[in-house]
Short mmCIF file of C-alpha atoms and ligand atoms in Angstrom, two decimals:
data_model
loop_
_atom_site.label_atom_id
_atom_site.label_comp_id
_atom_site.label_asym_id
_atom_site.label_seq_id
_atom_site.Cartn_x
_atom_site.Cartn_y
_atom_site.Cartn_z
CA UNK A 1 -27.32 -7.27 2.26
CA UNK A 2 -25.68 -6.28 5.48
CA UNK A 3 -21.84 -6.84 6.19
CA UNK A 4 -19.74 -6.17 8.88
CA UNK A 5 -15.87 -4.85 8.32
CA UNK A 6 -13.27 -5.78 10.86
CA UNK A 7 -10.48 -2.95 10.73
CA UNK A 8 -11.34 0.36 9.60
CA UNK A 9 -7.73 1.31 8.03
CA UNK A 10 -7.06 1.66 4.01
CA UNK A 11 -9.19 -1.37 2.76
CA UNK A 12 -11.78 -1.66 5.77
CA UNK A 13 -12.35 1.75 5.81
CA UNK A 14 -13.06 2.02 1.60
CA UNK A 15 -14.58 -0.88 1.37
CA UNK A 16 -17.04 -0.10 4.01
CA UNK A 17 -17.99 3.26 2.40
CA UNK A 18 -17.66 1.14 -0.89
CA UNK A 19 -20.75 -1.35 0.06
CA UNK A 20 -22.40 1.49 1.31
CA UNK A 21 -22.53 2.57 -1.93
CA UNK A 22 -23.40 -0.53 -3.48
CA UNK A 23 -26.73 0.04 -1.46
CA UNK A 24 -25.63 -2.28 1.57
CA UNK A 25 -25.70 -2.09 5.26
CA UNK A 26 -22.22 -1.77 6.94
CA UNK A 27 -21.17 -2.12 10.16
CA UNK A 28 -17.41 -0.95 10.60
CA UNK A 29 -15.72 -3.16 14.15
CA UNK A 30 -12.27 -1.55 14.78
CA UNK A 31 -10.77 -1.91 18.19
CA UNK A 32 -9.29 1.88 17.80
CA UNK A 33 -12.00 4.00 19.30
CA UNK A 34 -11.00 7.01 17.33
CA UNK A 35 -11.19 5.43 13.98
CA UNK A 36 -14.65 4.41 15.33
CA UNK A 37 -15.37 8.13 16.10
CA UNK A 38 -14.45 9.28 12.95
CA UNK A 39 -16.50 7.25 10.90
CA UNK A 40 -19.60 7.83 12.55
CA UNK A 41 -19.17 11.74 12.17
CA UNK A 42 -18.84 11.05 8.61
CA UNK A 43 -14.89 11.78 8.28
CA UNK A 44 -12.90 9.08 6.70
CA UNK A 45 -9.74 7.97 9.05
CA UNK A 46 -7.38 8.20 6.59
CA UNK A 47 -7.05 10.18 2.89
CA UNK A 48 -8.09 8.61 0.04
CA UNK A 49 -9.72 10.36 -2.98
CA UNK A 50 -13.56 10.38 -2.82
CA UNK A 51 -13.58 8.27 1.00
CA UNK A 52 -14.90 11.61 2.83
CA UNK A 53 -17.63 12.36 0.67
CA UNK A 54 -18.70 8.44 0.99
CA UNK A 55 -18.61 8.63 4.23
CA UNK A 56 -20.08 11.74 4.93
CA UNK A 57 -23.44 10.12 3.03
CA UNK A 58 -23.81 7.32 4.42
CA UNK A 59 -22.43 7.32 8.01
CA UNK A 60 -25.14 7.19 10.54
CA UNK A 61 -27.45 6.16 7.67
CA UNK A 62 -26.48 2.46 6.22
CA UNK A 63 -22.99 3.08 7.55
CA UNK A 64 -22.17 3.11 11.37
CA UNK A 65 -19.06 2.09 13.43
CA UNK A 66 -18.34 0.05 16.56
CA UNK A 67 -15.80 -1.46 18.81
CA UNK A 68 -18.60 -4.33 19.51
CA UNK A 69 -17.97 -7.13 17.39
CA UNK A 70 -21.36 -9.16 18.96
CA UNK A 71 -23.51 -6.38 17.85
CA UNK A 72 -22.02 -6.04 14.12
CA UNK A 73 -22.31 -9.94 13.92
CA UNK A 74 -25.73 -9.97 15.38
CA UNK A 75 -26.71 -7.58 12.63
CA UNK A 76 -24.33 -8.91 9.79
CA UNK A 77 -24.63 -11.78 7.05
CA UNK A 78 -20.67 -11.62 6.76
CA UNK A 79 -18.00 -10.47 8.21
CA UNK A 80 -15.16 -8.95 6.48
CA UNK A 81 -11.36 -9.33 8.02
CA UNK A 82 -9.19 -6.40 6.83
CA UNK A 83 -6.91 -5.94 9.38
CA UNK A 84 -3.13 -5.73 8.74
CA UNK A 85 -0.91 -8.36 7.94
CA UNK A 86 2.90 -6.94 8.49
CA UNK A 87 6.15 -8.84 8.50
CA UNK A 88 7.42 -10.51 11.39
CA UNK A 89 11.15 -10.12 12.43
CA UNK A 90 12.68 -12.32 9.59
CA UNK A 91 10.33 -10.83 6.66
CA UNK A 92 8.05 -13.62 6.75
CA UNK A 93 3.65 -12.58 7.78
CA UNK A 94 2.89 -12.16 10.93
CA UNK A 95 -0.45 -12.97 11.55
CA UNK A 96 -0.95 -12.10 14.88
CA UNK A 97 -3.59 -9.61 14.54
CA UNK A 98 -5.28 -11.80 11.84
CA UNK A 99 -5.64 -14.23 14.39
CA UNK A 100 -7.10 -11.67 17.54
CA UNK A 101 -10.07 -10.59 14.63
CA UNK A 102 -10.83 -14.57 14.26
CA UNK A 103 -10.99 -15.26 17.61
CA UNK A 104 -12.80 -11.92 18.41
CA UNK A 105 -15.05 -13.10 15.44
CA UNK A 106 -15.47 -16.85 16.15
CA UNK A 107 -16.39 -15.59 19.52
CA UNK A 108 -19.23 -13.61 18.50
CA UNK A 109 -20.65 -16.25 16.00
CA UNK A 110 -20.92 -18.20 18.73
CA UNK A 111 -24.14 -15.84 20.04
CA UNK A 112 -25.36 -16.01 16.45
CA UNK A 113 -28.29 -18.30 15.88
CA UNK A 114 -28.22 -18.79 11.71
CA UNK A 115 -25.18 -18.96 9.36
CA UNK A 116 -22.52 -16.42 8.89
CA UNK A 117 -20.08 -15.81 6.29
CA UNK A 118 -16.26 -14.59 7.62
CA UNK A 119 -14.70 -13.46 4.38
CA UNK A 120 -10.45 -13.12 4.88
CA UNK A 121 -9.54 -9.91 3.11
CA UNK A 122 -6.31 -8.97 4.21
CA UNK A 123 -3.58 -10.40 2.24
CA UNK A 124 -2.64 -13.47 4.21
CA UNK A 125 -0.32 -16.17 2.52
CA UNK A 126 -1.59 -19.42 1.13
CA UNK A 127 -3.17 -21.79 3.24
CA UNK A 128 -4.13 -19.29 6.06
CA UNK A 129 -7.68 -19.17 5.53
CA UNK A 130 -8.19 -22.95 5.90
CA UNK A 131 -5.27 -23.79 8.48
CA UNK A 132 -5.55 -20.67 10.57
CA UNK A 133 -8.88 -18.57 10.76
CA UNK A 134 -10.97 -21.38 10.12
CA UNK A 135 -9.76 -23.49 12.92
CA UNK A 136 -9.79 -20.16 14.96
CA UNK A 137 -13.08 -19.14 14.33
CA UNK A 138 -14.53 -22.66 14.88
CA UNK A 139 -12.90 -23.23 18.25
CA UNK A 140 -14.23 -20.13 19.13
CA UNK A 141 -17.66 -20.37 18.07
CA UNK A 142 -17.68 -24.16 18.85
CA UNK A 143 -19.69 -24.13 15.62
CA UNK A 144 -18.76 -26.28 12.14
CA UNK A 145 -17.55 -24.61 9.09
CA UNK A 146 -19.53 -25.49 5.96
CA UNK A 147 -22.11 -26.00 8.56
CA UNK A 148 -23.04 -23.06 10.87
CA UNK A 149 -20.98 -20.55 8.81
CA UNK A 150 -18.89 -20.33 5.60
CA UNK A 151 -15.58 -19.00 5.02
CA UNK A 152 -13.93 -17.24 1.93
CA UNK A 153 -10.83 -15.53 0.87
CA UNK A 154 -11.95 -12.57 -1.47
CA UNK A 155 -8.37 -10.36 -2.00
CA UNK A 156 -8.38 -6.68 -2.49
CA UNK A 157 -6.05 -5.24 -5.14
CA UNK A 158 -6.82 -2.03 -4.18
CA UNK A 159 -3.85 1.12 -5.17
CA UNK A 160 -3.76 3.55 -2.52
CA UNK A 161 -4.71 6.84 -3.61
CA UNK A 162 -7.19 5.13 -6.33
CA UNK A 163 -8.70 3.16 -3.44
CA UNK A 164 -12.23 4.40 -4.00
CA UNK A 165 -12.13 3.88 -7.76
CA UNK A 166 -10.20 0.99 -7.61
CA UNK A 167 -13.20 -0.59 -5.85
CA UNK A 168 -16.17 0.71 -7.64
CA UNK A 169 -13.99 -0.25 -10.87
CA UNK A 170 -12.16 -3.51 -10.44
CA UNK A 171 -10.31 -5.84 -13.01
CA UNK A 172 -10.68 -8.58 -11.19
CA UNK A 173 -13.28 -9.63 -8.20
CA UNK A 174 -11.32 -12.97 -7.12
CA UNK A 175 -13.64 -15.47 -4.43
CA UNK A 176 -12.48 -18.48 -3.01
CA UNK A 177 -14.83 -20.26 -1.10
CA UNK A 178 -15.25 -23.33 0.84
CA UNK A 179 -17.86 -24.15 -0.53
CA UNK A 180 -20.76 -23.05 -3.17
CA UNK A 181 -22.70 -21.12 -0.37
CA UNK A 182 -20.46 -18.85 1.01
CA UNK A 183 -19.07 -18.06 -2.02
CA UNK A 184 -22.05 -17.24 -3.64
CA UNK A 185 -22.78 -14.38 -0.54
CA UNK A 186 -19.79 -12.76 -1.20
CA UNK A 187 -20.11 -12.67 -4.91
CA UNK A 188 -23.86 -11.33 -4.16
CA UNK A 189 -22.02 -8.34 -2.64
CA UNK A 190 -20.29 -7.33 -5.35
CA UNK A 191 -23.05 -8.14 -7.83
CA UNK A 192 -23.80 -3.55 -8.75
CA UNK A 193 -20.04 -3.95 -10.17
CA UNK A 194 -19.11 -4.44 -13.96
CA UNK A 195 -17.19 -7.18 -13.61
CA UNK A 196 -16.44 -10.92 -13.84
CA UNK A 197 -16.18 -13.17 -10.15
CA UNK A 198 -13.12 -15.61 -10.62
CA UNK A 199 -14.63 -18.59 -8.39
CA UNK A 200 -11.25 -20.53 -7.11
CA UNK A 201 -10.38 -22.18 -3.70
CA UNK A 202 -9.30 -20.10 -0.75
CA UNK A 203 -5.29 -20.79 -1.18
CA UNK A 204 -5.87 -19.93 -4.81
CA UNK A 205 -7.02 -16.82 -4.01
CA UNK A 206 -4.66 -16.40 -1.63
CA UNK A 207 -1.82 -16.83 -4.17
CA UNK A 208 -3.00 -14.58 -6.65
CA UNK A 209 -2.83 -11.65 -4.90
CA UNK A 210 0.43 -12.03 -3.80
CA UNK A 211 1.46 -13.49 -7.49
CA UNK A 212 0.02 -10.17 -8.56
CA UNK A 213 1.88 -8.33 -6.35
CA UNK A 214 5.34 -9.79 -6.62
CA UNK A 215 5.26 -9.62 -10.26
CA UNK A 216 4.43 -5.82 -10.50
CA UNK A 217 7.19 -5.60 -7.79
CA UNK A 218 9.48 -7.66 -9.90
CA UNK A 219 8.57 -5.43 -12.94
CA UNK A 220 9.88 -2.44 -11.12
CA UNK A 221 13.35 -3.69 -9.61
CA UNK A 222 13.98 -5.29 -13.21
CA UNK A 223 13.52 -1.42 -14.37
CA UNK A 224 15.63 -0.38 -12.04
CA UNK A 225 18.38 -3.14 -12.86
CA UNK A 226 17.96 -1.91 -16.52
CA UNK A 227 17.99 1.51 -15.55
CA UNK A 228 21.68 1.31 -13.35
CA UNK A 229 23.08 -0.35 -16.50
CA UNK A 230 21.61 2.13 -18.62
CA UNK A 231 22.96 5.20 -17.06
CA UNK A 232 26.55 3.52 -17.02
CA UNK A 233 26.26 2.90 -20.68
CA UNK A 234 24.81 6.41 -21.10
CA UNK A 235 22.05 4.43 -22.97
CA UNK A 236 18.57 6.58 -21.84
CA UNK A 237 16.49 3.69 -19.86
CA UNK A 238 13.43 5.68 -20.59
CA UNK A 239 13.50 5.50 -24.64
CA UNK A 240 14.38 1.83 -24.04
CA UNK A 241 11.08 0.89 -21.84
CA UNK A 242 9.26 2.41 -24.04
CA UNK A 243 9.94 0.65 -27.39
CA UNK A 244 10.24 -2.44 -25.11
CA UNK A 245 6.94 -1.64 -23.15
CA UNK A 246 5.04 -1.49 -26.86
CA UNK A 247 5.25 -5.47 -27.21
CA UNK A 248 2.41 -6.33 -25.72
CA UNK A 249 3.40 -9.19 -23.71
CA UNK A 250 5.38 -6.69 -21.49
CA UNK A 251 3.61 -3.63 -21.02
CA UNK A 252 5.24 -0.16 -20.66
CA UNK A 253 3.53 0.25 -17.02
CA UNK A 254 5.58 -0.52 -14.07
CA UNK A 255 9.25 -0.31 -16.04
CA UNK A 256 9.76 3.02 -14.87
CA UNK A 257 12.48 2.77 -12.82
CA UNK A 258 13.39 4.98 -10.20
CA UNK A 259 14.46 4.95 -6.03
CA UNK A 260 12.56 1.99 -5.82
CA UNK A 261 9.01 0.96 -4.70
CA UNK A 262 7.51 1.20 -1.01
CA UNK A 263 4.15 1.22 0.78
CA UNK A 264 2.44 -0.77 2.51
CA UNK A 265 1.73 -4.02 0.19
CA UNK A 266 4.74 -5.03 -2.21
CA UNK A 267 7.93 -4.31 0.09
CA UNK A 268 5.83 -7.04 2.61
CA UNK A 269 4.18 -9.09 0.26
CA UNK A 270 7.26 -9.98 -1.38
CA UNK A 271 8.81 -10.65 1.70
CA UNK A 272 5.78 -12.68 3.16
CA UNK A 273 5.79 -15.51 -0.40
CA UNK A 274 9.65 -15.67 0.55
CA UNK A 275 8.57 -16.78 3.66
CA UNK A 276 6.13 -19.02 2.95
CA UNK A 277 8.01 -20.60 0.42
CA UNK A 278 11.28 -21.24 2.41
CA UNK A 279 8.64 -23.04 5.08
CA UNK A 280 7.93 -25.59 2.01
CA UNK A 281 11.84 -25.78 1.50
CA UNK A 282 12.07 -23.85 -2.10
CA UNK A 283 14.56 -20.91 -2.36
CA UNK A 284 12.85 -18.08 -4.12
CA UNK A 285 15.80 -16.87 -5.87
CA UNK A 286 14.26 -14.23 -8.12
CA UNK A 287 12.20 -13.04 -5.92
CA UNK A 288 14.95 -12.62 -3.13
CA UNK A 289 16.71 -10.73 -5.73
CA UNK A 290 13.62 -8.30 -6.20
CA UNK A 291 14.44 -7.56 -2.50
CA UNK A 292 17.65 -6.77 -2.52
CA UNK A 293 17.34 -4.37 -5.80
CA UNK A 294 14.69 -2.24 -3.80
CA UNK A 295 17.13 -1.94 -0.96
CA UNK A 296 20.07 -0.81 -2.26
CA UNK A 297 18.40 1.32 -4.60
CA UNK A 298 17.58 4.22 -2.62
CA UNK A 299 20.71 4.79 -0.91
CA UNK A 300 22.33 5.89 -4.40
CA UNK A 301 20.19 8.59 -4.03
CA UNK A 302 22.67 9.36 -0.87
CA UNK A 303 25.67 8.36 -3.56
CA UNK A 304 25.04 10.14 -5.79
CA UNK A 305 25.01 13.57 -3.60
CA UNK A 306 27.61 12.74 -1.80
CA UNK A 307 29.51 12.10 -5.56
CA UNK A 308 28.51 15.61 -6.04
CA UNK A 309 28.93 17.21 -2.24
CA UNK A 310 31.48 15.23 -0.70
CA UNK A 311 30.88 14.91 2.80
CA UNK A 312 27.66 15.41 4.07
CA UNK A 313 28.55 16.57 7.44
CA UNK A 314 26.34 19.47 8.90
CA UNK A 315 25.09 20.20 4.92
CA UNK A 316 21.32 21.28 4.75
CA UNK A 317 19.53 18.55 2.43
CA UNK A 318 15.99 19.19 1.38
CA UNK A 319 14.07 15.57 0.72
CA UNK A 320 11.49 16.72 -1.26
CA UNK A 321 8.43 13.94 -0.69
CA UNK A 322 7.83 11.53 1.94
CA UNK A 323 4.78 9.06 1.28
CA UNK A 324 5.53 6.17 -0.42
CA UNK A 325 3.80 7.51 -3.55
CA UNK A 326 1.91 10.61 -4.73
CA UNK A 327 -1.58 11.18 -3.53
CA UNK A 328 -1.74 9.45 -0.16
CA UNK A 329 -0.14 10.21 3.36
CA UNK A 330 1.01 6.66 3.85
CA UNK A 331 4.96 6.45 4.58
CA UNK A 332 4.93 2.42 5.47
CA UNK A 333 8.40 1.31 3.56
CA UNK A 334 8.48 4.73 1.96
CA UNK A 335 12.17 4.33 -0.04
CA UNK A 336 12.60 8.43 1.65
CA UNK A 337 12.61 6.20 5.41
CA UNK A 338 15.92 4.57 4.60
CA UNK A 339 17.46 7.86 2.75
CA UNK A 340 16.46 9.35 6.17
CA UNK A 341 18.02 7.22 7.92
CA UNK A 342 21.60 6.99 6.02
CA UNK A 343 21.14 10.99 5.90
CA UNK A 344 21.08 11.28 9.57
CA UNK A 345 24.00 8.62 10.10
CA UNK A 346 26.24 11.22 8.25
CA UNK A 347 25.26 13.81 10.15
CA UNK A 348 23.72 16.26 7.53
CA UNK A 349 20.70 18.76 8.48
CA UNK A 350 17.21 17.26 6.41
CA UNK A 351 14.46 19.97 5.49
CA UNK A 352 11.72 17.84 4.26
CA UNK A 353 8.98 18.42 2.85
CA UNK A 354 5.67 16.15 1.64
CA UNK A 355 2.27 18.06 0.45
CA UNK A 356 0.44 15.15 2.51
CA UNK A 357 2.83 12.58 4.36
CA UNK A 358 4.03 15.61 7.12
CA UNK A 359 2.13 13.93 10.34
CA UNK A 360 2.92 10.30 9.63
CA UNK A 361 6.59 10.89 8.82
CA UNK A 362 7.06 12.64 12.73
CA UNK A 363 6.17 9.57 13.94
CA UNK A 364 9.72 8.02 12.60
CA UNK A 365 11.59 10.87 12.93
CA UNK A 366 11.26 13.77 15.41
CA UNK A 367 14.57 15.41 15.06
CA UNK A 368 14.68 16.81 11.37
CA UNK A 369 12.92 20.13 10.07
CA UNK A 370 9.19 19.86 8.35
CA UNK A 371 8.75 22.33 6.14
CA UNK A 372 5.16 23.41 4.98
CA UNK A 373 6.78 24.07 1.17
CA UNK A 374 8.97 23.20 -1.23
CA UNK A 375 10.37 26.55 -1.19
CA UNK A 376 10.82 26.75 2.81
CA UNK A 377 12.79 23.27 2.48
CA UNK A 378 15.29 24.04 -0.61
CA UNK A 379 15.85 27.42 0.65
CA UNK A 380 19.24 27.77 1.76
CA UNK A 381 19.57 23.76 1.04
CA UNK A 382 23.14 22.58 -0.37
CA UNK A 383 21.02 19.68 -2.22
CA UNK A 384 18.12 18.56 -3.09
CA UNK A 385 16.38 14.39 -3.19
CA UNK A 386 13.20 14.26 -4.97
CA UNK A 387 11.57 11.28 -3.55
CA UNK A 388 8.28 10.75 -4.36
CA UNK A 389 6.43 11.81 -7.67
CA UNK A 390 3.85 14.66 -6.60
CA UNK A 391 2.79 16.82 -9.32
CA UNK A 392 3.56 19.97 -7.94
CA UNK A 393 7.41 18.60 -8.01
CA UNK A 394 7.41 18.65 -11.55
CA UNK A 395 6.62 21.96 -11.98
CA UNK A 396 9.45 23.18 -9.63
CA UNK A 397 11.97 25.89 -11.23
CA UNK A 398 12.41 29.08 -9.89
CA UNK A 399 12.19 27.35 -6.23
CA UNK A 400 16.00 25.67 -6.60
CA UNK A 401 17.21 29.69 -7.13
CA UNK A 402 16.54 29.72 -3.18
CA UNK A 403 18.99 26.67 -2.81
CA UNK A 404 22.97 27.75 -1.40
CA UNK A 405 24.24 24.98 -3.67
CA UNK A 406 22.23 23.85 -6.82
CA UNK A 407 22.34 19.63 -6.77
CA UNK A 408 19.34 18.28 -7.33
CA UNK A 409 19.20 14.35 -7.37
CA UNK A 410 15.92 13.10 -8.80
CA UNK A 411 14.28 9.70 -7.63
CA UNK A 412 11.57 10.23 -9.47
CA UNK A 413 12.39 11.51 -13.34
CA UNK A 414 10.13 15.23 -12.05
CA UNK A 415 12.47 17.82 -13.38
CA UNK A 416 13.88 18.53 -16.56
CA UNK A 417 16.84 20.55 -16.49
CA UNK A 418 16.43 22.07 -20.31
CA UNK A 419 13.39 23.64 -19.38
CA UNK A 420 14.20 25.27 -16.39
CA UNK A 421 14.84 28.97 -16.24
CA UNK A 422 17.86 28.75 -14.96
CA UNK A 423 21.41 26.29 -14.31
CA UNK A 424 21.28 23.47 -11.83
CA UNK A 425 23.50 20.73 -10.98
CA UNK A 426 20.91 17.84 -11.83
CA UNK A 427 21.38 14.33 -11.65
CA UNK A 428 18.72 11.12 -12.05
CA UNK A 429 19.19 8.03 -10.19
CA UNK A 430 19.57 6.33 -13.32
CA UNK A 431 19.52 9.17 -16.04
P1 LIG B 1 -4.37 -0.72 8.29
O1 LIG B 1 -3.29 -0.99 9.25
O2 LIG B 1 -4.49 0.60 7.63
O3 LIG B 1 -5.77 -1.00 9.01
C1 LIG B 1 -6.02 -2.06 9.87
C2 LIG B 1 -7.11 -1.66 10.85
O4 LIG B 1 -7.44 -2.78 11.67
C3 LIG B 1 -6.72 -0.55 11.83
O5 LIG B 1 -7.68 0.47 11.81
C4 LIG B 1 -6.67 -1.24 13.20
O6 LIG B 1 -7.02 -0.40 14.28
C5 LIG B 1 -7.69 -2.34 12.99
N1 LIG B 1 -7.56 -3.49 13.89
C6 LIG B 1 -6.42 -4.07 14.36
N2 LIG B 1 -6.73 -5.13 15.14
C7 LIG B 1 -8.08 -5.24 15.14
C8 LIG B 1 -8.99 -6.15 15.73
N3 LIG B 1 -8.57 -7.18 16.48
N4 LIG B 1 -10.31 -5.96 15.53
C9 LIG B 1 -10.77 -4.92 14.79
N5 LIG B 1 -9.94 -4.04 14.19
C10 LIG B 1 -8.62 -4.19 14.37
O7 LIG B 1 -4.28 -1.88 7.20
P2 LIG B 1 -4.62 -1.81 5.62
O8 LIG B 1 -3.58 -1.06 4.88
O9 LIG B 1 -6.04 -1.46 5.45
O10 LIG B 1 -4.40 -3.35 5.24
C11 LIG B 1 -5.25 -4.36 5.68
C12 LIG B 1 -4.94 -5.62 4.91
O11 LIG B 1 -5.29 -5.44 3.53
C13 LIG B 1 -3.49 -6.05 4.94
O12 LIG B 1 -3.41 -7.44 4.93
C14 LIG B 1 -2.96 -5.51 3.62
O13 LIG B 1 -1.85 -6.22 3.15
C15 LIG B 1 -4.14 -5.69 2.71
N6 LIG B 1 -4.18 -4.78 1.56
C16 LIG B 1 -3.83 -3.47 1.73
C17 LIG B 1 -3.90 -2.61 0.63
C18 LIG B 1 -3.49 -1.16 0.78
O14 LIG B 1 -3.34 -0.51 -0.25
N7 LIG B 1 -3.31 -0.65 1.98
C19 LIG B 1 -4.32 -3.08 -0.62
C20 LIG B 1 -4.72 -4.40 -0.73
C21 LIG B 1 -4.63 -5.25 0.37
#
């Protein structure tokens, strides 16, 4: 079949190369010319395991990219929206750039002589795909959904880092249609994957990805409830999730707990269902409380050396990791932005480092050193944060010899102190 993908960032981008792949034609539409020039030279615009190697086999073969959203429709059976979805000022979506893609879309349908599917992919709240890009896309085209073209919400659940496999091996493939026709494109699409098509309407859909999300968001700010109490109690948190994570209406994955969770999905997800439901009058307690749990929970990280260092003043502090996770360069709502942040209100001097996340981070701050180690950034360091959990943190030892002080605060449970080689001052946010 032949698709067109509006937005060429984490889930355009993947699942372009991922249709490719499937054996379909794609046409990637972003209104950033660069991203547009990189995926026609066969270089993925951002990292993700596996992307440039996609890209570099099919681009300019059953993969090409284009600002022009007439010719991608022209040459398209559906249209994919993946463009962001971020929080407006008070938390809740803002779907400004949701809407621009619809019209831009709707617009282009309207040159199109047979039916078209426009599939909503970003994460959008319930009731968006019928009560905002349909009416867009029809006032636009001046054509009738159900009629002239179909319209579908199809999630992604997508983990960064995994995107590639996440695609090519998902647990769920969730359509929800208008109607029979359009859903059964979009399901057609998918059909090379192993597994099942949940068939629901398009606010259906909508809600289970963000029910999805705010539960394995809730899962980790409950671990990091337990985990505070814990560590008063000097109860280990760890040996607790586990026995509790064997019952297997619980699951041990996602009670890790830790300086809380970021990126570019749960922090706003959670934020945007709040929204939605405080427009329909209900007060999401629990999940309001999921909120404030990630917030506070990285600036004990800043307690806790300042518990050991007193003031902060002037001190050289190396924040060791700076995406949101391991494996990826993305920093959105990375829990090291607001350690940052507090660092630099008290003054101290930040070394960070990130093996990935170096050129994303400059663009929030400017003013604090990037180091190209670990080693450059503890030497001579008075502490140490460990903020996000890349491998090669774990298998740090000798490295905190270089430090002037030895504190090491760990966000992330990387280090061990038994096993290093020699005595630091270590501390876990809730260990
Ligand atoms: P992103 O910001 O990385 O990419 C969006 C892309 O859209 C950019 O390349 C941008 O230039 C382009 N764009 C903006 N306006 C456009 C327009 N009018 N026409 C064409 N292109 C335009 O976003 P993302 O992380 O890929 O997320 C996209 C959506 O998918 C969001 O709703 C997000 O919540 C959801 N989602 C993201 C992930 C993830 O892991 N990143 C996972 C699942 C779902």
């Amino acid at each position: 079949m032949k698709v067109s993908i509006i937005g060429s960032g984490y889930v355009g981008s993947v699942s372009a190369a991922c249709f490719a792949e499937l054996g379909h034609e794609v046409i990637c539409i972003d209104i950033d010319e660069k991203k547009v020039e990189m995926i026609n030279s066969g270089r993925a615009p951002i990292w993700e395991e596996g992307l440039d190697e996609l890209l570099e086999k099919y681009s300019q073969k059953t993969l090409i990219a284009t600002p022009d959203y007439d010719y991608a429709v022209q040459n398209s059976d559906a249209s994919f929206i993946c463009v962001g979805t971020p929080s407006g000022k008070d938390g809740s979506i803002d779907l400004s750039i949701v809407k621009a893609a619809s019209a831009s879309l709707g617009k282009a349908i309207a040159k199109k002589d047979h039916y078209h599917v426009v599939v909503v992919k970003s994460t959008v709240v319930p009731e968006t795909t019928e009560k905002v890009v349909l009416p867009i896309v029809e006032e636009n085209s001046g054509k009738k959904a159900g009629k002239d073209f179909g319209i579908v919400m199809n999630p992604e659940f997508l983990r960064e880092g995994k995107a590639v496999y996440d695609f090519m091996n998902p647990d769920k493939i969730v359509v929800g249609a208008i109607d029979e026709r359009s859903g059964f494109v979009v399901s057609e699409l998918y059909r090379g994957l192993n597994c099942k098509v949940t068939h629901t309407n398009p606010r259906t859909a909508e809600m289970i990805k963000y029910v999805n999300n705010s539960f394995l968001a809730t899962k980790i700010s409950f671990a990091n409830e337990v985990g505070n109490i814990c560590k008063q109690l000097g109860i280990d948190t760890y040996e607790v999730m586990d026995a509790v994570g064997t019952d297997f209406r619980i699951e041990r994955r996602f009670l890790n707990c830790g300086a809380g969770f970021g990126g570019s999905c749960f922090p706003k997800d959670v934020k945007a269902i709040i929204g939605k439901a405080n427009e329909i009058d209900y007060k999401p307690q629990l999940l309001e409380s999921v909120v404030d749990v990630n917030d506070r929970q990285p600036l004990k990280m800043v307690e806790l050396l300042q518990g050991k260092l007193g003031e902060l003043k002037n001190k050289r502090i190396a924040v060791l990791g700076l995406a949101f996770k391991n494996d990826t360069d993305d920093i959105r709502e990375s829990r090291s932005i607001p350690v940052i942040t507090e660092l630099l209100r008290q003054g101290t001097d930040i070394a960070a480092y990130d093996p990935m996340a170096e050129e994303s981070m400059k663009k929030v701050f400017h003013d604090i050193t990037y180091c190209k180690t670990s080693s450059e950034a503890l030497e001579e360091a008075e502490g140490c944060l460990i903020m996000t959990e890349w491998d090669e943190f774990r298998k740090l030892d000798k490295e905190f010899g270089l430090m002037a002080g030895k504190v090491v605060i760990d966000g992330r449970k990387m280090i061990d102190p038994k096993k290093l080689s020699m005595e630091i001052d270590y501390e876990g946010i809730c260990w």
